[in-house]
mmCIF file of C-alpha atoms in Angstrom:
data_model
loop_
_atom_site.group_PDB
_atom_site.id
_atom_site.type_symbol
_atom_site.label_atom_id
_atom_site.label_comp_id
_atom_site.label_asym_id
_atom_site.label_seq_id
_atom_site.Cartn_x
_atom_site.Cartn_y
_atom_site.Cartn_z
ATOM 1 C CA UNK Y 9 108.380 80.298 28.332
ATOM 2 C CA UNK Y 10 111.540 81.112 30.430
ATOM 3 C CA UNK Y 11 114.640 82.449 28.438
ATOM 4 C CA UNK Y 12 117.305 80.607 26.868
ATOM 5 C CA UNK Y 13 120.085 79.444 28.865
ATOM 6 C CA UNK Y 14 123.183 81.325 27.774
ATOM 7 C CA UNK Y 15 126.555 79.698 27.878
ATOM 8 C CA UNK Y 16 129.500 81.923 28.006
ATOM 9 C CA UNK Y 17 133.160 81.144 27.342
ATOM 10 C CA UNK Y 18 135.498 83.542 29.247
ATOM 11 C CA UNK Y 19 138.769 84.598 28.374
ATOM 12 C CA UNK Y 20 141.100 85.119 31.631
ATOM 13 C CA UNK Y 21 143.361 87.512 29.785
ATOM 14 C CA UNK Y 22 147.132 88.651 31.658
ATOM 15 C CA UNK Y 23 149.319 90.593 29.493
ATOM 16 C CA UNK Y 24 147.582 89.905 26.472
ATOM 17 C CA UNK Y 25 147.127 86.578 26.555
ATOM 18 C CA UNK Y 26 144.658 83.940 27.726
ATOM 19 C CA UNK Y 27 145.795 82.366 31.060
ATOM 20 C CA UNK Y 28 144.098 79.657 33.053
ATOM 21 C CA UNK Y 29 145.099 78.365 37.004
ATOM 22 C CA UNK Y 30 143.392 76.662 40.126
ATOM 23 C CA UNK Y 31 141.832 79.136 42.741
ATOM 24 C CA UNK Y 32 143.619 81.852 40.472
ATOM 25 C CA UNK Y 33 146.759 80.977 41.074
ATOM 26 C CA UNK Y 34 149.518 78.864 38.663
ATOM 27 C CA UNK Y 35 148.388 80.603 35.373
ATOM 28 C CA UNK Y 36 149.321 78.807 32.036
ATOM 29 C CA UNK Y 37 148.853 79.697 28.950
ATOM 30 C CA UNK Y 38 145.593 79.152 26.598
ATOM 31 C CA UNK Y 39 146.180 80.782 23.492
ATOM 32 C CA UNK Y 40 145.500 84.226 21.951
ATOM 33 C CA UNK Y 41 142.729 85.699 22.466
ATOM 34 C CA UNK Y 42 141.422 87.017 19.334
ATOM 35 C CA UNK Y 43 141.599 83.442 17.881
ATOM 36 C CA UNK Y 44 139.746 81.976 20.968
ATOM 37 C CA UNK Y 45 136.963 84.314 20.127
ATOM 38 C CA UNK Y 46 136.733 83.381 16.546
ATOM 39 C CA UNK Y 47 136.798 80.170 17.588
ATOM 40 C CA UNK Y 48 133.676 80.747 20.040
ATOM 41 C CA UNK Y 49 131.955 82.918 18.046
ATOM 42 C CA UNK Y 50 131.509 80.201 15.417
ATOM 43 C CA UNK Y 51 130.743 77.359 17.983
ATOM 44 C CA UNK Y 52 127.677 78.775 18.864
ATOM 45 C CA UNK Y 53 128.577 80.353 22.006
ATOM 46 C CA UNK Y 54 126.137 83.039 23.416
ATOM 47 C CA UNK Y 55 128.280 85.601 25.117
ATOM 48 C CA UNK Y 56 131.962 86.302 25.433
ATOM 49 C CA UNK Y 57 133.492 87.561 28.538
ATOM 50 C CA UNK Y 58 136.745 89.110 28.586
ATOM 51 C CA UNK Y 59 138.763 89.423 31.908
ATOM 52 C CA UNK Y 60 141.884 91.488 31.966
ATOM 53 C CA UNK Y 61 142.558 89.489 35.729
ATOM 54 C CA UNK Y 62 146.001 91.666 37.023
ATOM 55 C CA UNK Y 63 144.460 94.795 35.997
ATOM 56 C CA UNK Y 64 143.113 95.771 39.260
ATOM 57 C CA UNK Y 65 146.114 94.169 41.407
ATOM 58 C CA UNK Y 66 148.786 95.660 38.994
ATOM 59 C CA UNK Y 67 146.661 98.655 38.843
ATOM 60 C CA UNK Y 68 146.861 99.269 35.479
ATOM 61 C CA UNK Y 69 144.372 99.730 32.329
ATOM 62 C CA UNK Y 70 142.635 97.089 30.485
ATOM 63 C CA UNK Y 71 144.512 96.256 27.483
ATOM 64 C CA UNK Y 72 141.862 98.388 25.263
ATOM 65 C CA UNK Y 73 143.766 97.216 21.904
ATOM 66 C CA UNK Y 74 143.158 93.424 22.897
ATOM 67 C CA UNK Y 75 139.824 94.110 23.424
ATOM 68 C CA UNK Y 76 138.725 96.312 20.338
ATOM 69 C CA UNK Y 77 140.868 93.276 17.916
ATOM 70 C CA UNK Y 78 138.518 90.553 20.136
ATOM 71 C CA UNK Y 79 135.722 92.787 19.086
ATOM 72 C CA UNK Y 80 136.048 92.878 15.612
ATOM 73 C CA UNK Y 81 136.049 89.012 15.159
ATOM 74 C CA UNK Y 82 132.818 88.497 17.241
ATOM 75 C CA UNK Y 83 129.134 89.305 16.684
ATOM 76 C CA UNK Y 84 128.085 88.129 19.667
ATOM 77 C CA UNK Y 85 127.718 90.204 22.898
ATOM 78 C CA UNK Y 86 131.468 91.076 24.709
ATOM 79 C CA UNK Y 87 131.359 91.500 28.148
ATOM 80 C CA UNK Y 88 134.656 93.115 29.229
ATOM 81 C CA UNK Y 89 136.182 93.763 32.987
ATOM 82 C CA UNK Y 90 138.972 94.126 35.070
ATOM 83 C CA UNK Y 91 140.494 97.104 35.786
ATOM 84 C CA UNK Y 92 136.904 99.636 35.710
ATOM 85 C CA UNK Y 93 137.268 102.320 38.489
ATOM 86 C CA UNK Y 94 134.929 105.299 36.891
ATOM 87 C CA UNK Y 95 132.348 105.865 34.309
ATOM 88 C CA UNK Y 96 135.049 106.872 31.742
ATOM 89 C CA UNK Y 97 136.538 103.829 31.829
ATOM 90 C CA UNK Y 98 133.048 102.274 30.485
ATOM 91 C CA UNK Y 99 132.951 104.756 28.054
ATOM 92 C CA UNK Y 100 136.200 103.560 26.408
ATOM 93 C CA UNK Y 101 135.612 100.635 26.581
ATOM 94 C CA UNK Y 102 132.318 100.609 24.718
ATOM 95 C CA UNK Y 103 134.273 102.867 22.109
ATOM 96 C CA UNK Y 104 136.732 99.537 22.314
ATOM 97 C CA UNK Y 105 134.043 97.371 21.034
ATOM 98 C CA UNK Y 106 132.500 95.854 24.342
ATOM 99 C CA UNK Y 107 128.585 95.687 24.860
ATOM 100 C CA UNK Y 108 128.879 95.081 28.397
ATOM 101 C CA UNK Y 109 131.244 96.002 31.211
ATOM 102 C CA UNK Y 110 132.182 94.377 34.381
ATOM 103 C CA UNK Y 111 132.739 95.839 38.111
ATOM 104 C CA UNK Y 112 134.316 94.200 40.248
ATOM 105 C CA UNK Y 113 136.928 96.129 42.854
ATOM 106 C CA UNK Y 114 136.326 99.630 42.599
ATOM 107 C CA UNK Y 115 132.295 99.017 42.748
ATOM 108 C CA UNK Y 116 133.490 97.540 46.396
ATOM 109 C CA UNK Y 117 135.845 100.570 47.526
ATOM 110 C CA UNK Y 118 132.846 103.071 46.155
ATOM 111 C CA UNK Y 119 129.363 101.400 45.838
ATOM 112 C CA UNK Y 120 127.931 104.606 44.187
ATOM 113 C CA UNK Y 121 129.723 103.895 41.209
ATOM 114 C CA UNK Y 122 127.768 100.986 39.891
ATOM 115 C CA UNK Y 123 124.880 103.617 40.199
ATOM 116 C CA UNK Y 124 126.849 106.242 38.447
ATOM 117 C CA UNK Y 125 127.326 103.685 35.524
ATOM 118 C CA UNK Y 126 123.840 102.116 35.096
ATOM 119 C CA UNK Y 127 122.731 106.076 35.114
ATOM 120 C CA UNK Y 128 124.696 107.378 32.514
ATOM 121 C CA UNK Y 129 125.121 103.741 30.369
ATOM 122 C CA UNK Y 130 121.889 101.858 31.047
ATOM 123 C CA UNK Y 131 121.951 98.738 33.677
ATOM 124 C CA UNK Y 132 122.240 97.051 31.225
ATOM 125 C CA UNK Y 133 125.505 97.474 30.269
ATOM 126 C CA UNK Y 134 126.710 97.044 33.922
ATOM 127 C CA UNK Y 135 127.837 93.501 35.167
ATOM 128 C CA UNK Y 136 128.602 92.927 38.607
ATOM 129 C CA UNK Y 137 131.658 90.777 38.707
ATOM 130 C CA UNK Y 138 131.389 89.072 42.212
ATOM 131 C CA UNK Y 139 134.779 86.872 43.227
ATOM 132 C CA UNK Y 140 133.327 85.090 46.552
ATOM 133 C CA UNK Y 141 135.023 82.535 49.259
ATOM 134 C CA UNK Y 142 133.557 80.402 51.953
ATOM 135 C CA UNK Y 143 134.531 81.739 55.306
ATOM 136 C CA UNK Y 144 134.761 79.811 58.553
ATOM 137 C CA UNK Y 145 134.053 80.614 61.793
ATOM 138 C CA UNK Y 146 132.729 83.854 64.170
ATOM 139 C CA UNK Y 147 132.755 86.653 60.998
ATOM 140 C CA UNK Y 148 130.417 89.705 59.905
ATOM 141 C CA UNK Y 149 129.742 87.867 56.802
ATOM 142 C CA UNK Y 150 126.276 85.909 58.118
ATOM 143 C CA UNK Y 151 125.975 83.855 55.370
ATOM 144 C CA UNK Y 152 129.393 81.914 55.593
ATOM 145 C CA UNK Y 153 130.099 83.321 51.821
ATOM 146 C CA UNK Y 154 133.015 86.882 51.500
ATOM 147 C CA UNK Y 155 133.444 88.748 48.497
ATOM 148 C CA UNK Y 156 136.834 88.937 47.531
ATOM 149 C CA UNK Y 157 139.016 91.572 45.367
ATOM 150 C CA UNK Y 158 142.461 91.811 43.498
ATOM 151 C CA UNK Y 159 141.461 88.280 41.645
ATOM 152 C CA UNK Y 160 140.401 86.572 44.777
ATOM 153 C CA UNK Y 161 143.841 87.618 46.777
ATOM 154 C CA UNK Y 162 142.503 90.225 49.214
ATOM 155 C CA UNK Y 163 139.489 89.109 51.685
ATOM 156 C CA UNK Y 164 137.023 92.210 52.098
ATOM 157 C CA UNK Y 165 134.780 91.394 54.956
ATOM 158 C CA UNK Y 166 131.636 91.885 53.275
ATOM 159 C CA UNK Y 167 128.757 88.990 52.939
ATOM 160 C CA UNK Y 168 128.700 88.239 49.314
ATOM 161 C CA UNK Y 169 124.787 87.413 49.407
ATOM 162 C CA UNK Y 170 124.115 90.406 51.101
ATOM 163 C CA UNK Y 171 126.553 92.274 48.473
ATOM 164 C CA UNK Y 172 124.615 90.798 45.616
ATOM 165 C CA UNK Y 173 121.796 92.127 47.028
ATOM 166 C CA UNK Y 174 122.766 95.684 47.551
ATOM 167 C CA UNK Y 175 124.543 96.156 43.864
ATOM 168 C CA UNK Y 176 121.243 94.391 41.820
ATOM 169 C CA UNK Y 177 119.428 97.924 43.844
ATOM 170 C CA UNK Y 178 122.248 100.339 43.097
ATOM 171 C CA UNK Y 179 122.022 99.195 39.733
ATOM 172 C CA UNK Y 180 123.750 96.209 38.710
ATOM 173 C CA UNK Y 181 122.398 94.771 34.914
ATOM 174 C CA UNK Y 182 123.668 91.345 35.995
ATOM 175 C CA UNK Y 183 125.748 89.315 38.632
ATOM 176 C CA UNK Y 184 129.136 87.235 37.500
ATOM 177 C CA UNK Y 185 128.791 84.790 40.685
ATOM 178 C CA UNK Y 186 132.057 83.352 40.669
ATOM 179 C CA UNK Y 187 133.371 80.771 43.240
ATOM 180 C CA UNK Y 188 136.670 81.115 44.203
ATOM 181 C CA UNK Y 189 137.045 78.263 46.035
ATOM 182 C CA UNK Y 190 135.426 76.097 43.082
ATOM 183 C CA UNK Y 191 137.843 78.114 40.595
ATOM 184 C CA UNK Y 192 139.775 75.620 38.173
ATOM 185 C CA UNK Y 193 138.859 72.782 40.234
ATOM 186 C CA UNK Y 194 136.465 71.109 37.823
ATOM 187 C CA UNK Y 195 134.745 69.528 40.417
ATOM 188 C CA UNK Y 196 131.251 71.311 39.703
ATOM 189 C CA UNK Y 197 129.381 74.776 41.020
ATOM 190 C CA UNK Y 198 128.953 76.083 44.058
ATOM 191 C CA UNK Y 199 125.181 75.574 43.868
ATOM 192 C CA UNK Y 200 124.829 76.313 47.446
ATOM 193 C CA UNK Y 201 126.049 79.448 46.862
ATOM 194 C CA UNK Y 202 124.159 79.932 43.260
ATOM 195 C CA UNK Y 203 121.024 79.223 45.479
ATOM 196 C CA UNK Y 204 121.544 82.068 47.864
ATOM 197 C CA UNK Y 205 122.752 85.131 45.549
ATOM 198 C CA UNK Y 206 119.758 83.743 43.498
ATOM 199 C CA UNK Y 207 117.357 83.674 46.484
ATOM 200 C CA UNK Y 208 118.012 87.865 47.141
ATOM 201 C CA UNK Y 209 118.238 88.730 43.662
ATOM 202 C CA UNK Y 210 115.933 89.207 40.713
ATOM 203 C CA UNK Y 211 118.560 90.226 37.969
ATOM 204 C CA UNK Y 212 119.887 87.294 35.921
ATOM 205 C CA UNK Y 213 122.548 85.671 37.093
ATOM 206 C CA UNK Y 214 125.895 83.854 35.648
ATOM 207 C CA UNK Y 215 127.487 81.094 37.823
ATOM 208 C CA UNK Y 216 131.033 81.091 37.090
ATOM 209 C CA UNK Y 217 133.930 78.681 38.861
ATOM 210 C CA UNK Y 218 134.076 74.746 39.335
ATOM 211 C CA UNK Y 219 132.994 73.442 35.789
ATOM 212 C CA UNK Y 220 134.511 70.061 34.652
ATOM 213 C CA UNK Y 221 131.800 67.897 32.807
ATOM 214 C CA UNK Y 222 128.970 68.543 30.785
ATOM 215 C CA UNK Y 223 126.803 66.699 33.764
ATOM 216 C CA UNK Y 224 127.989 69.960 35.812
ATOM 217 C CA UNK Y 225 125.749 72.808 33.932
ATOM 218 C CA UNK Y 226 122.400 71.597 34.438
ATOM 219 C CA UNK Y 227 122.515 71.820 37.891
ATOM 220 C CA UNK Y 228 124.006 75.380 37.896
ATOM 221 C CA UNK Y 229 120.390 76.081 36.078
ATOM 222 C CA UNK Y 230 118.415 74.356 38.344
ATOM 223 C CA UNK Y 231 119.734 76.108 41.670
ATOM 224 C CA UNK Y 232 119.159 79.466 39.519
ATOM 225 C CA UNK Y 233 121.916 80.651 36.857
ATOM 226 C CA UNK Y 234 120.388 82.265 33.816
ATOM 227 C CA UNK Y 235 123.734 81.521 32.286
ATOM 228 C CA UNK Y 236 126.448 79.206 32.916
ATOM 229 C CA UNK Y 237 130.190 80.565 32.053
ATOM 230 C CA UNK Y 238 133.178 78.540 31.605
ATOM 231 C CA UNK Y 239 137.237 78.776 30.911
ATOM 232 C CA UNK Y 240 139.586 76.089 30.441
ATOM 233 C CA UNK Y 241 137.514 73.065 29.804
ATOM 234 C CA UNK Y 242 136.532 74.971 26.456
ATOM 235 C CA UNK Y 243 139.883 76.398 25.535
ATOM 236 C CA UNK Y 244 141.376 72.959 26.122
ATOM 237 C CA UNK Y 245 138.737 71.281 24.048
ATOM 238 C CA UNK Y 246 137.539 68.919 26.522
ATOM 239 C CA UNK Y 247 133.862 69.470 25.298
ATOM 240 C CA UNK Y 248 132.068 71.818 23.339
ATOM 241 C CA UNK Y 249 129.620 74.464 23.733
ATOM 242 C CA UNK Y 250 127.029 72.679 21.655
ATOM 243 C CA UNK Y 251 127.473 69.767 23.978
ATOM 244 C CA UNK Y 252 127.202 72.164 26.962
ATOM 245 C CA UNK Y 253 123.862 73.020 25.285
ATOM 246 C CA UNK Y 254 122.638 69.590 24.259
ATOM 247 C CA UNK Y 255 123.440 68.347 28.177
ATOM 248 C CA UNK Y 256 121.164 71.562 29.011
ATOM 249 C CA UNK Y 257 118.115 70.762 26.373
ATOM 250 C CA UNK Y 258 118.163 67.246 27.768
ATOM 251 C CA UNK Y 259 117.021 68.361 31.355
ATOM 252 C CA UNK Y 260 114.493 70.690 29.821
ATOM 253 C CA UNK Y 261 115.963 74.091 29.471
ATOM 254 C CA UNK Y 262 115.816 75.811 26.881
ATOM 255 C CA UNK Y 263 118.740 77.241 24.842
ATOM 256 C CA UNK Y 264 119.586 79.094 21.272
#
């Protein structure tokens, strides 16, 4: 029996509200984020993930008071990230309320850490927040996918697949595969690029970036996502999570 698909709802939080844009740019508002995560916590969502997303280019802390009032109004596991640069940072945040915390920048600028963190926290706890771009022509990144940092403004260099790789040994609980270039767009995953992270990797994985329709998640599955996460097409109401879910039981996978 393979494990329920989880489908996550993420909240793209900027000065303490929820923000949405294409390719991370153009944010509007969504709403407040405490009553987004009622709201999910009672439609059957599996996860929430919270994403303070100018914390690392405004270098500043995550909101920790947003995060401990989204905590109290959800009993399902909170995944929180943006702005994380050392062990400490986990540890207040768990104090917050989180259950899980995700890496994204600082885990690129010094690799150790995500192996200081799963050490002292458990893997578990540690999610691998992975903002990636296609690249075109004669770069060091093989695999025609980058990692990205500073919400997808700054290119790094690095091959994402290979990056993937690296942080599930160091450590890494689980990968947040997000597509940049399929951010907002609605136009569906990146499965190609679902397929490779998936093909290096043995840790579950969450495709992020490109949802529009329903049709759009089973796919995700079937190239190799363990979850399937989401923004705006859930805090604008244009489906459900229990459709999400009944789309995913009718191609045969499993889900609470």
């Amino acid at each position: 029996m393979s494990l329920a698909v989880r489908v996550i709802p993420c909240l793209d939080v900027d000065a303490g509200r929820v923000v949405k844009g294409v390719n991370f740019q153009n944010l509007r508002d969504a709403g407040d984020p405490v009553e987004l995560a009622r709201r999910y916590d009672t439609e059957t969502a599996d996860e929430l993930t919270f994403l303070d997303v100018t914390a690392s280019s405004a270098d500043r802390d995550t909101t920790y008071d947003v995060v401990g009032r989204t905590a109290e109004q959800v009993f399902i596991p909170l995944t929180v990230g943006g702005g994380v640069r050392t062990p400490d940072d986990v540890d207040r945040l768990l104090r917050a309320g989180a259950d899980k915390v995700g890496v994204n920048t600082a885990a690129i600028a010094r690799p150790e850490l995500i192996g200081d963190i799963a050490h002292r926290f458990g893997r578990q706890v540690l999610v691998l927040s992975a903002d990636v771009r296609r690249v075109q022509g004669d770069t060091e990144t093989a695999s025609g996918f980058e990692v990205t940092t500073h919400g997808g403004r700054k290119g790094t260099g690095i091959d994402a697949i290979e990056w993937a790789r690296r942080a599930a040994e160091l450590g890494a609980g689980e990968i947040l595969l997000n597509s940049m270039d399929a951010d907002g767009t609605k136009a569906g995953f990146d499965l190609e690029l679902i397929r490779a992270v998936r093909a290096v990797i043995s840790i579950p994985l969450i495709a992020s970036g490109g949802a529009g329709r329903v049709e759009h998640f089973p796919p995700a599955v079937e190239a190799g996502a363990d979850a399937v996460l989401a923004a705006s097409v859930f805090h604008f109401n244009e489906f459900t999570i229990a459709e999400v879910k009944a789309e995913l039981r009718a191609h045969g996978h499993p889900v609470r």
